[in-house]
Every structure is written in structure tokens, then in C-alpha cells.
Coordinates of C-alpha atoms and ligand atoms in Angstrom, one line a residue:
X18 CA 135.2 57.6 195.4
X19 CA 131.8 59.0 195.5
X20 CA 128.4 57.4 195.4
X21 CA 127.9 57.2 192.3
X22 CA 124.4 58.0 190.5
X23 CA 122.7 54.4 188.9
X24 CA 124.1 54.1 185.5
X25 CA 120.8 53.1 183.7
X26 CA 118.8 54.9 185.4
X27 CA 120.4 58.3 186.6
X28 CA 118.4 58.3 190.2
X29 CA 120.1 58.7 193.3
X30 CA 118.3 55.2 194.8
X31 CA 121.1 53.3 194.9
X32 CA 121.2 50.5 198.4
X33 CA 124.8 49.3 198.9
X34 CA 123.7 45.6 199.9
X35 CA 127.0 43.5 199.5
X36 CA 130.3 45.2 200.7
X37 CA 132.9 43.6 199.7
X38 CA 136.0 45.8 201.3
X39 CA 138.3 47.4 200.3
X40 CA 139.7 44.8 197.4
X41 CA 143.2 45.6 194.5
X42 CA 142.3 45.3 191.0
X43 CA 141.5 42.2 190.1
X44 CA 143.9 42.0 186.9
X45 CA 146.6 44.2 187.4
X46 CA 148.8 41.1 188.8
X47 CA 152.1 42.4 190.6
X48 CA 155.1 41.2 189.7
X49 CA 157.2 40.7 192.8
X50 CA 160.0 44.0 192.1
X51 CA 156.3 46.0 192.4
X52 CA 155.5 44.0 195.9
X53 CA 157.3 46.9 197.9
X54 CA 155.5 49.5 195.8
X55 CA 152.0 50.2 197.5
X56 CA 149.4 48.1 195.6
X57 CA 146.3 50.8 195.0
X58 CA 143.1 49.7 196.8
X59 CA 139.2 50.5 196.5
X60 CA 136.3 49.7 197.9
X61 CA 134.3 47.6 196.9
X62 CA 130.7 47.0 196.5
X63 CA 127.2 46.4 195.2
X64 CA 123.9 48.1 195.2
X65 CA 120.3 47.4 194.0
X66 CA 118.8 50.5 192.7
X67 CA 114.9 51.4 194.0
X68 CA 114.3 53.5 190.2
X69 CA 115.0 51.1 187.7
X70 CA 116.6 47.6 189.8
X71 CA 120.0 47.6 188.0
X72 CA 122.9 45.9 190.2
X73 CA 126.0 48.2 190.2
X74 CA 128.7 48.7 191.6
X75 CA 128.9 51.9 194.0
X76 CA 131.6 53.0 193.0
X77 CA 133.9 53.0 190.4
X78 CA 137.5 53.3 189.3
X79 CA 138.7 55.3 186.1
X80 CA 138.3 52.4 183.6
X81 CA 141.7 53.6 182.0
X82 CA 143.0 52.6 185.8
X83 CA 142.6 49.0 184.2
X84 CA 142.4 48.0 181.0
X85 CA 145.5 50.0 179.0
X86 CA 147.8 47.3 180.5
X87 CA 145.8 44.0 180.7
X88 CA 146.9 40.2 181.7
X89 CA 143.4 38.7 180.7
X90 CA 144.0 36.9 177.7
X91 CA 140.6 35.0 175.5
X92 CA 142.4 32.5 174.1
X93 CA 144.2 30.9 176.5
X94 CA 141.0 28.6 177.4
X95 CA 139.4 25.5 175.2
X96 CA 135.9 26.2 176.3
X97 CA 136.1 30.2 175.3
X98 CA 137.6 29.4 171.9
X99 CA 134.7 27.3 171.2
X100 CA 131.9 29.1 172.1
X101 CA 133.4 31.8 170.5
X102 CA 133.2 29.7 167.2
X103 CA 130.1 28.0 167.9
X104 CA 128.8 32.0 168.6
X105 CA 130.7 33.2 165.3
X106 CA 128.7 30.7 163.3
X107 CA 125.3 31.2 164.4
X108 CA 125.6 35.0 164.0
X109 CA 127.5 34.5 160.3
X110 CA 124.4 32.7 159.5
X111 CA 121.5 35.1 162.0
X112 CA 123.0 38.1 160.3
X113 CA 124.4 37.3 156.9
X114 CA 127.6 38.4 156.5
X115 CA 129.5 35.9 154.6
X116 CA 129.6 38.2 151.8
X117 CA 132.0 40.0 153.3
X118 CA 130.1 42.7 156.1
X119 CA 131.7 44.4 158.4
X120 CA 132.3 43.2 162.3
X121 CA 133.1 45.2 165.0
X122 CA 133.8 43.2 168.4
X123 CA 134.2 45.9 171.2
X124 CA 136.6 44.7 173.9
X125 CA 138.3 42.8 171.2
X126 CA 141.2 41.6 173.3
X127 CA 143.2 39.3 171.3
X128 CA 140.6 38.8 168.2
X129 CA 140.1 35.2 169.5
X130 CA 136.2 35.8 168.2
X131 CA 136.5 37.7 165.0
X132 CA 138.9 35.4 163.2
X133 CA 135.7 33.0 163.9
X134 CA 134.7 36.2 161.8
X135 CA 137.1 36.4 159.7
X136 CA 137.6 32.6 158.8
X137 CA 133.4 32.7 157.5
X138 CA 134.0 35.3 155.1
X139 CA 133.3 38.8 157.4
X140 CA 135.0 41.7 157.3
X141 CA 136.1 42.0 160.8
X142 CA 137.5 45.1 163.0
X143 CA 138.5 45.4 166.9
X144 CA 138.2 47.9 169.3
X145 CA 140.5 48.0 172.8
X146 CA 142.2 49.9 174.3
X147 CA 144.8 47.5 175.7
X148 CA 147.7 48.5 174.3
X149 CA 149.9 45.2 175.5
X150 CA 147.4 42.7 174.1
X151 CA 147.7 44.0 170.1
X152 CA 151.0 42.4 169.8
X153 CA 148.8 39.0 170.3
X154 CA 146.2 40.0 167.8
X155 CA 149.1 41.1 165.1
X156 CA 149.3 38.0 163.5
X157 CA 146.7 37.3 163.1
X158 CA 146.3 40.3 160.3
X159 CA 143.2 42.1 161.7
X160 CA 142.9 45.8 162.3
X161 CA 142.2 47.1 165.1
X162 CA 141.1 50.7 167.3
X163 CA 142.6 51.2 169.7
X164 CA 140.5 53.5 172.4
X165 CA 137.7 53.2 174.3
X166 CA 134.3 52.6 172.2
X167 CA 131.6 55.5 172.3
X168 CA 130.5 58.5 171.9
X169 CA 133.5 60.2 170.6
X170 CA 134.6 57.7 169.3
X171 CA 132.3 56.6 167.3
X172 CA 132.3 58.6 164.3
X173 CA 136.5 58.4 163.2
X174 CA 135.1 54.5 163.1
X175 CA 132.2 54.8 160.6
X176 CA 135.1 57.4 158.8
X177 CA 137.8 54.2 158.7
X178 CA 135.8 51.3 158.3
X179 CA 132.1 52.1 157.1
X180 CA 129.1 51.1 158.8
X181 CA 128.3 47.6 160.7
X182 CA 126.0 44.6 160.1
X183 CA 127.1 43.5 163.7
X184 CA 128.6 45.3 166.7
X185 CA 129.6 42.3 169.4
X186 CA 131.0 42.8 172.6
X187 CA 131.0 39.0 174.8
X188 CA 132.0 40.1 178.2
X189 CA 133.0 43.8 177.8
X190 CA 128.9 45.5 178.8
X191 CA 129.7 44.8 181.6
X192 CA 132.5 47.4 182.0
X193 CA 131.0 50.1 180.8
X194 CA 130.3 53.2 182.7
X195 CA 129.0 56.1 180.3
X196 CA 126.0 53.3 178.8
X197 CA 124.0 56.8 177.2
X198 CA 127.6 57.0 174.8
X199 CA 128.0 53.6 174.2
X200 CA 124.8 53.1 172.7
X201 CA 124.6 56.7 171.0
X202 CA 127.6 55.2 169.4
X203 CA 126.7 52.5 168.0
X204 CA 123.4 54.1 166.9
X205 CA 126.1 56.1 165.2
X206 CA 128.3 52.8 163.6
X207 CA 125.4 50.1 162.9
X208 CA 124.2 50.2 159.5
X209 CA 120.9 50.3 158.9
X210 CA 119.3 46.6 160.0
X211 CA 122.0 45.9 161.1
X212 CA 122.2 44.6 164.5
X213 CA 124.4 44.1 168.1
X214 CA 125.4 41.2 170.1
X215 CA 125.9 41.2 173.5
X216 CA 127.0 38.3 175.4
X217 CA 127.5 38.9 180.2
X218 CA 127.2 37.3 182.7
X219 CA 123.6 36.7 183.4
X220 CA 122.0 38.4 187.4
X221 CA 119.7 35.1 187.3
X222 CA 123.0 33.1 187.3
X223 CA 125.2 34.7 190.3
X224 CA 122.8 35.0 192.3
X225 CA 121.4 30.9 191.6
X226 CA 125.8 29.8 192.1
X227 CA 126.2 32.7 195.2
X228 CA 128.3 34.1 192.4
X229 CA 129.9 37.4 194.5
X230 CA 133.0 36.3 193.0
X231 CA 132.0 37.8 189.8
X232 CA 132.4 41.8 191.6
X233 CA 134.7 43.2 190.4
X234 CA 136.3 47.1 189.1
X235 CA 135.9 46.5 186.2
X236 CA 132.4 45.0 186.1
X237 CA 130.4 48.0 187.0
X238 CA 126.8 46.7 186.1
X239 CA 125.4 42.7 186.6
X240 CA 123.0 42.7 184.4
X241 CA 119.4 41.3 183.9
X242 CA 117.5 41.7 180.7
X243 CA 114.4 43.8 182.6
X244 CA 117.0 46.8 183.4
X245 CA 119.0 46.8 180.1
X246 CA 115.5 46.6 178.1
X247 CA 114.7 49.9 180.2
X248 CA 118.6 51.8 178.9
X249 CA 118.0 50.7 174.7
X250 CA 114.3 52.1 174.6
X251 CA 115.2 55.1 176.6
X252 CA 117.7 55.1 173.1
X253 CA 115.2 53.9 170.3
X254 CA 116.8 50.9 169.8
X255 CA 115.3 47.2 171.6
X256 CA 116.2 44.1 172.9
X257 CA 115.0 41.6 170.2
X258 CA 116.1 37.9 171.0
X259 CA 116.8 36.7 174.7
X260 CA 118.8 33.9 175.3
X261 CA 120.4 31.9 178.3
X262 CA 123.7 30.5 177.8
X263 CA 125.6 27.9 180.1
X264 CA 129.3 29.5 179.9
X265 CA 131.1 30.9 182.5
X266 CA 128.5 29.1 184.5
X267 CA 125.8 31.5 183.0
X268 CA 125.7 34.3 180.5
X269 CA 122.7 36.3 178.6
X270 CA 123.2 37.0 175.3
X271 CA 120.8 39.9 173.6
X272 CA 120.4 41.0 170.4
X273 CA 119.2 45.0 169.9
X274 CA 118.6 46.5 167.3
X275 CA 117.1 50.2 166.2
X276 CA 113.3 50.2 167.4
X277 CA 111.0 49.2 164.6
X278 CA 114.0 46.8 162.1
X279 CA 113.4 43.5 164.0
X280 CA 110.3 41.6 165.0
X281 CA 111.1 41.0 168.5
X282 CA 111.0 37.4 169.3
X283 CA 109.7 35.4 172.3
X284 CA 112.3 34.7 174.3
X285 CA 112.4 37.8 175.7
X286 CA 109.2 37.3 178.1
X287 CA 110.9 34.1 178.1
X288 CA 113.5 35.5 180.0
X289 CA 112.2 38.4 181.8
X290 CA 109.2 36.1 183.6
X291 CA 112.3 33.7 184.9
X292 CA 113.7 37.3 186.4
X293 CA 110.2 37.6 188.1
X294 CA 110.5 33.8 189.3
X295 CA 113.9 34.8 190.7
X296 CA 112.1 37.8 193.1
X297 CA 115.7 39.7 190.6
X298 CA 112.9 43.2 191.4
X299 CA 113.4 43.2 195.0
X300 CA 115.9 43.6 197.3
X301 CA 115.1 41.5 199.9
X302 CA 116.4 38.8 197.2
X303 CA 119.7 41.2 198.1
X304 CA 120.0 41.7 201.2
X305 CA 119.0 37.9 201.3
X306 CA 121.8 36.7 198.7
X307 CA 124.1 38.9 200.5
X308 CA 123.9 37.1 204.2
X309 CA 124.7 33.8 201.7
X310 CA 127.8 35.4 200.9
X311 CA 128.6 35.7 204.5
X312 CA 127.9 31.9 204.8
X313 CA 129.8 30.7 202.3
X314 CA 133.3 32.6 203.8
X315 CA 132.8 31.1 207.0
X316 CA 131.8 27.6 205.5
X317 CA 135.5 27.5 202.7
X318 CA 137.5 29.2 205.3
X319 CA 136.5 26.2 208.3
X320 CA 137.3 23.8 205.7
X321 CA 141.1 25.8 204.6
X322 CA 142.0 25.6 208.1
X323 CA 140.1 22.2 208.9
X324 CA 142.9 20.7 206.5
X325 CA 145.3 23.0 207.0
X326 CA 145.2 21.7 211.0
X327 CA 145.2 18.6 209.6
X328 CA 148.5 18.8 207.7
X329 CA 147.6 19.1 204.7
X330 CA 149.6 21.7 201.5
X331 CA 147.0 23.7 199.9
X332 CA 147.9 25.1 196.9
X333 CA 144.9 27.3 194.5
X334 CA 144.3 26.7 190.8
X335 CA 143.8 29.3 188.4
X336 CA 144.0 33.1 188.9
X337 CA 141.4 34.1 187.4
X338 CA 140.0 38.2 188.3
X339 CA 136.9 36.0 190.3
X340 CA 139.6 34.8 192.1
X341 CA 141.5 37.5 192.6
X342 CA 137.7 38.3 194.7
X343 CA 137.7 35.2 196.2
X344 CA 141.1 35.4 198.2
X345 CA 140.2 39.0 199.1
X346 CA 137.2 38.6 200.6
X347 CA 137.8 35.4 201.6
X348 CA 140.9 37.0 203.8
X349 CA 143.2 33.4 202.1
X350 CA 146.8 34.5 201.6
X351 CA 150.3 32.7 201.3
X352 CA 150.3 31.1 205.2
X353 CA 146.5 29.0 203.5
X354 CA 148.4 28.8 200.0
X355 CA 151.5 28.0 199.1
X356 CA 151.1 28.9 195.5
X357 CA 148.6 28.9 192.5
X358 CA 148.2 27.3 189.2
X359 CA 147.6 28.9 186.1
X360 CA 147.7 28.2 182.7
X361 CA 148.8 31.5 181.5
X362 CA 152.8 32.9 181.0
X363 CA 151.9 36.4 181.2
X364 CA 150.4 35.1 184.9
X365 CA 153.3 33.1 186.0
X366 CA 156.0 34.9 187.5
X367 CA 154.0 37.6 189.5
X368 CA 151.2 37.4 192.2
X369 CA 147.9 37.2 193.0
X370 CA 146.4 41.1 193.8
X371 CA 145.5 42.3 197.2
X372 CA 146.1 38.8 198.7
X373 CA 150.3 38.4 197.0
X374 CA 149.9 34.1 196.3
X375 CA 152.9 33.4 194.4
X376 CA 151.6 32.1 190.7
X377 CA 153.1 28.8 188.9
X378 CA 152.8 27.1 186.0
X379 CA 150.2 24.0 186.6
X380 CA 153.4 21.5 185.7
X381 CA 154.6 22.3 189.7
X382 CA 151.4 20.3 190.8
X383 CA 152.9 16.7 190.3
X384 CA 156.3 18.6 191.1
X385 CA 157.4 16.8 194.9
X386 CA 156.5 18.2 197.5
X387 CA 153.0 18.3 196.0
X388 CA 150.2 19.4 197.9
X389 CA 147.4 17.4 199.2
X390 CA 144.3 19.9 198.6
X391 CA 143.7 23.1 195.1
X392 CA 141.4 25.6 196.0
X393 CA 139.7 25.7 191.8
X394 CA 139.5 29.4 192.0
X395 CA 138.2 29.0 188.7
X396 CA 135.2 26.8 189.6
X397 CA 133.4 27.6 186.4
X398 CA 136.0 25.5 184.0
X399 CA 135.7 23.1 186.6
X400 CA 135.4 20.5 183.7
X401 CA 138.4 21.8 180.8
X402 CA 140.9 22.3 184.5
X403 CA 139.6 18.3 186.1
X404 CA 140.1 17.0 182.6
X405 CA 143.2 18.8 182.2
X406 CA 144.7 17.2 186.1
X407 CA 143.9 14.0 185.7
X408 CA 147.1 13.0 186.9
X409 CA 147.2 14.9 189.3
X410 CA 143.7 13.6 190.9
X411 CA 145.2 10.0 189.8
X412 CA 147.9 10.1 192.8
X413 CA 145.4 11.2 194.9
X414 CA 145.3 15.4 194.6
X415 CA 141.8 16.2 195.0
X416 CA 140.1 19.8 193.8
X417 CA 138.1 22.2 196.4
X418 CA 134.9 24.1 194.9
X419 CA 134.7 27.2 196.4
X420 CA 131.2 27.9 194.5
X421 CA 128.2 27.2 195.1
X422 CA 128.7 25.5 198.3
X423 CA 131.6 23.5 199.6
X424 CA 133.3 20.4 197.7
X425 CA 136.1 18.7 197.6
X426 CA 136.4 16.3 194.8
Ligands
ZN510 ZN1 118.6 53.1 188.4

């Protein structure tokens, strides 16, 4: 893959600051049969644009290779379900959707968020390229357009469903390689005065928590507000509100409207001030970040090999995409972790991408011989998972949290 121009400003001065090696796709969990076939691997390198400050992947995998068969299901998490309900309540009130206004959710996954809007009186449409996820939302009765969203598909969407009062994208905005086409599509589908609300993992939190495992091929962008404002301004739109959220250990929610259609809230300046304070617009900050990631790798591997040398049985908990990055970059395989427990039936019976550790149901944690220590790969759901696994801990089992520093609880 060739190095690409900056996703936001199209400049050619993107400097690589973090090289995570060549890794398998983080959401492609092989079956036992797949293990005998070669697994595609792609370079995973993160760069900083000297032109606009946007942090992004230096090489990009074609989206069709990642999103047409997708094993991540939103409703698998209690925390996320509660978050979606709250988001729908807030936006229904803020944008007056209760009288049947159209909401389009881009990257709608299993339609969890749209169900929350429908229950509050909105009309709904989901846009998602995943073929396998359609069956998860079929029972909900929510209409779905199967495909990628962009300038070329927006026309067909408005012809069939009309223009939208609200477009949402939770955790899909970082996936989009053609941002110009995406924003042009937004302009085409939004009704006058309509808003686009996105939620994405936030670069300041990624930096602060050394959350390097947020990096995988699907995430081509790591968003801060400053470059995001530039992107929308280049297309006649503007960010009118910016909110930091605690979910997933730190997200940014931005509300975007056509320029002049909404009032710019004070929150935009507040968030920009935080970004300045963290120095995320300076390449030095990112070179230091990469050193911290290397330090974390040494710390976690010391901890695991020490426990192993003491004869402890080790396993993992959670097989999120971020876990795939961490396992591969740290070099943790089935020789270190006996298995990984995950609640998603779609992943049980499969293996972690690249590292090939078997994935089993969480009940296995309580079966003999049970592990002594469990590496928590879904560390962003610490509270929820520790509560679910109270019995394992009561019996003496311990969790190892790998990020932002090693903790055993
Ligand atoms: Zn740039």
C-alpha cells in the first residue's frame, strides 16, 4: 500500500510517529478452518500531518475488505445500550424529532441506536454496508440501506426516504477514508436546519490514557476538534457544539450544521482550549506518546512473563478489536494466554486475529482449571466486566489492566 495524502487537507507531509508493525485486520476473527489459510496482514502506522495537525493512518486498507462481514455488535454491551438510550433522548429533545422527523444513522450496525429514536417518535433509516448484520436488525422493523454513505449514495437515499432532520454516526466517523464525499453526502441529505451529530473516540483521551490500542485499520482517523473544524469549514459547514463524553474512556460528540444555520456554542472554544493545553497540535507530543507506548509494552510483558514463571494460569477477557492490536503489538499468543473469554456468541469458537488465541464463553472462567489472572483487553468496560465477573474474583481470580499502566485488581 502506498502512503496517502492527508485525509483532511490533502497535504503530503504526514509524519509517521507510531509503527505497530504489520497486523491482521482487528475484526476478522478466524475460524478453526481459516487457521490453515494465510491471513492477510497490513502495515499499521500512525502519522501526524504537519499541514493541519490531523492524526491518521499512514496506509489504508480498502473499506470493503473490512466492513461487509462484521462481527462487532453494538447491543452486546449493557453500557452501550444505556448510552444509546440517553443519546436518543437528548437529541430527540434538542432537534425536535418526536413528531416523525427522519433520523439517519450511518454505520447503524444492529440498529440499537435507531430503536431508541423510533421509540421516541422519530422516523428512522439505517445505512450500513454489512451484509451479515441485516439479520440482527430485521426483527426491529427498522429500514436499512445497505451500502457506504457518500456523495454517490446520498441522492438515492433522499429520493427514497426524503431529507433528514438529523444524521448520526457513532464510532463510524473515524472509519471514513473519503471525507469530502461523506460531507458532500451530508449536505445532500440534511433538511434545512438539520444537524449531523457524530461521536468518535477523542484524541486527547487517547493521548492521556496511552490508548494506542484504539489504533487498528478500520480507524483511519483519530479525531481532535481542530482538524475536524477545518474539514467542515472547507465544505460550508461548521461545528456548533462540542462535548466530551466518558463512554469508551473518552469520546468527542460534535454537532455540525450548515454555516449560519445554527448558533456556535461556547463549548467549541472550551474544547479547543483543552487541545492546546495537551499540545496535540505539536509533533513532539506524538513522538513522546510513541515512547510511552513502547514503555507500556515492556511493562505488560514483564508482568505476564513474571506470572508465567511463577506457574500462574493466564487467560484474557474480551475480544474487542482493540484487543487484537494489543495482542499483536505486544506479541501475546496462545503460549501466554490459554484462552480469551467473550460474551459475544459470534466470536466464541473463533480465534483472535493474528495472535490466534481461542475465544470461549465467559463461563469458562469458573471451570476447572480456572485461570489465576485474566488480562482485561476490553479495559474500557472495566466496571461492567468486573461486576459481571464478581464470582471469579470472589474465588481469588485477578484481572490485569494493561492500559494506561499495569494494574492488578
Ligand atoms: Zn492535513
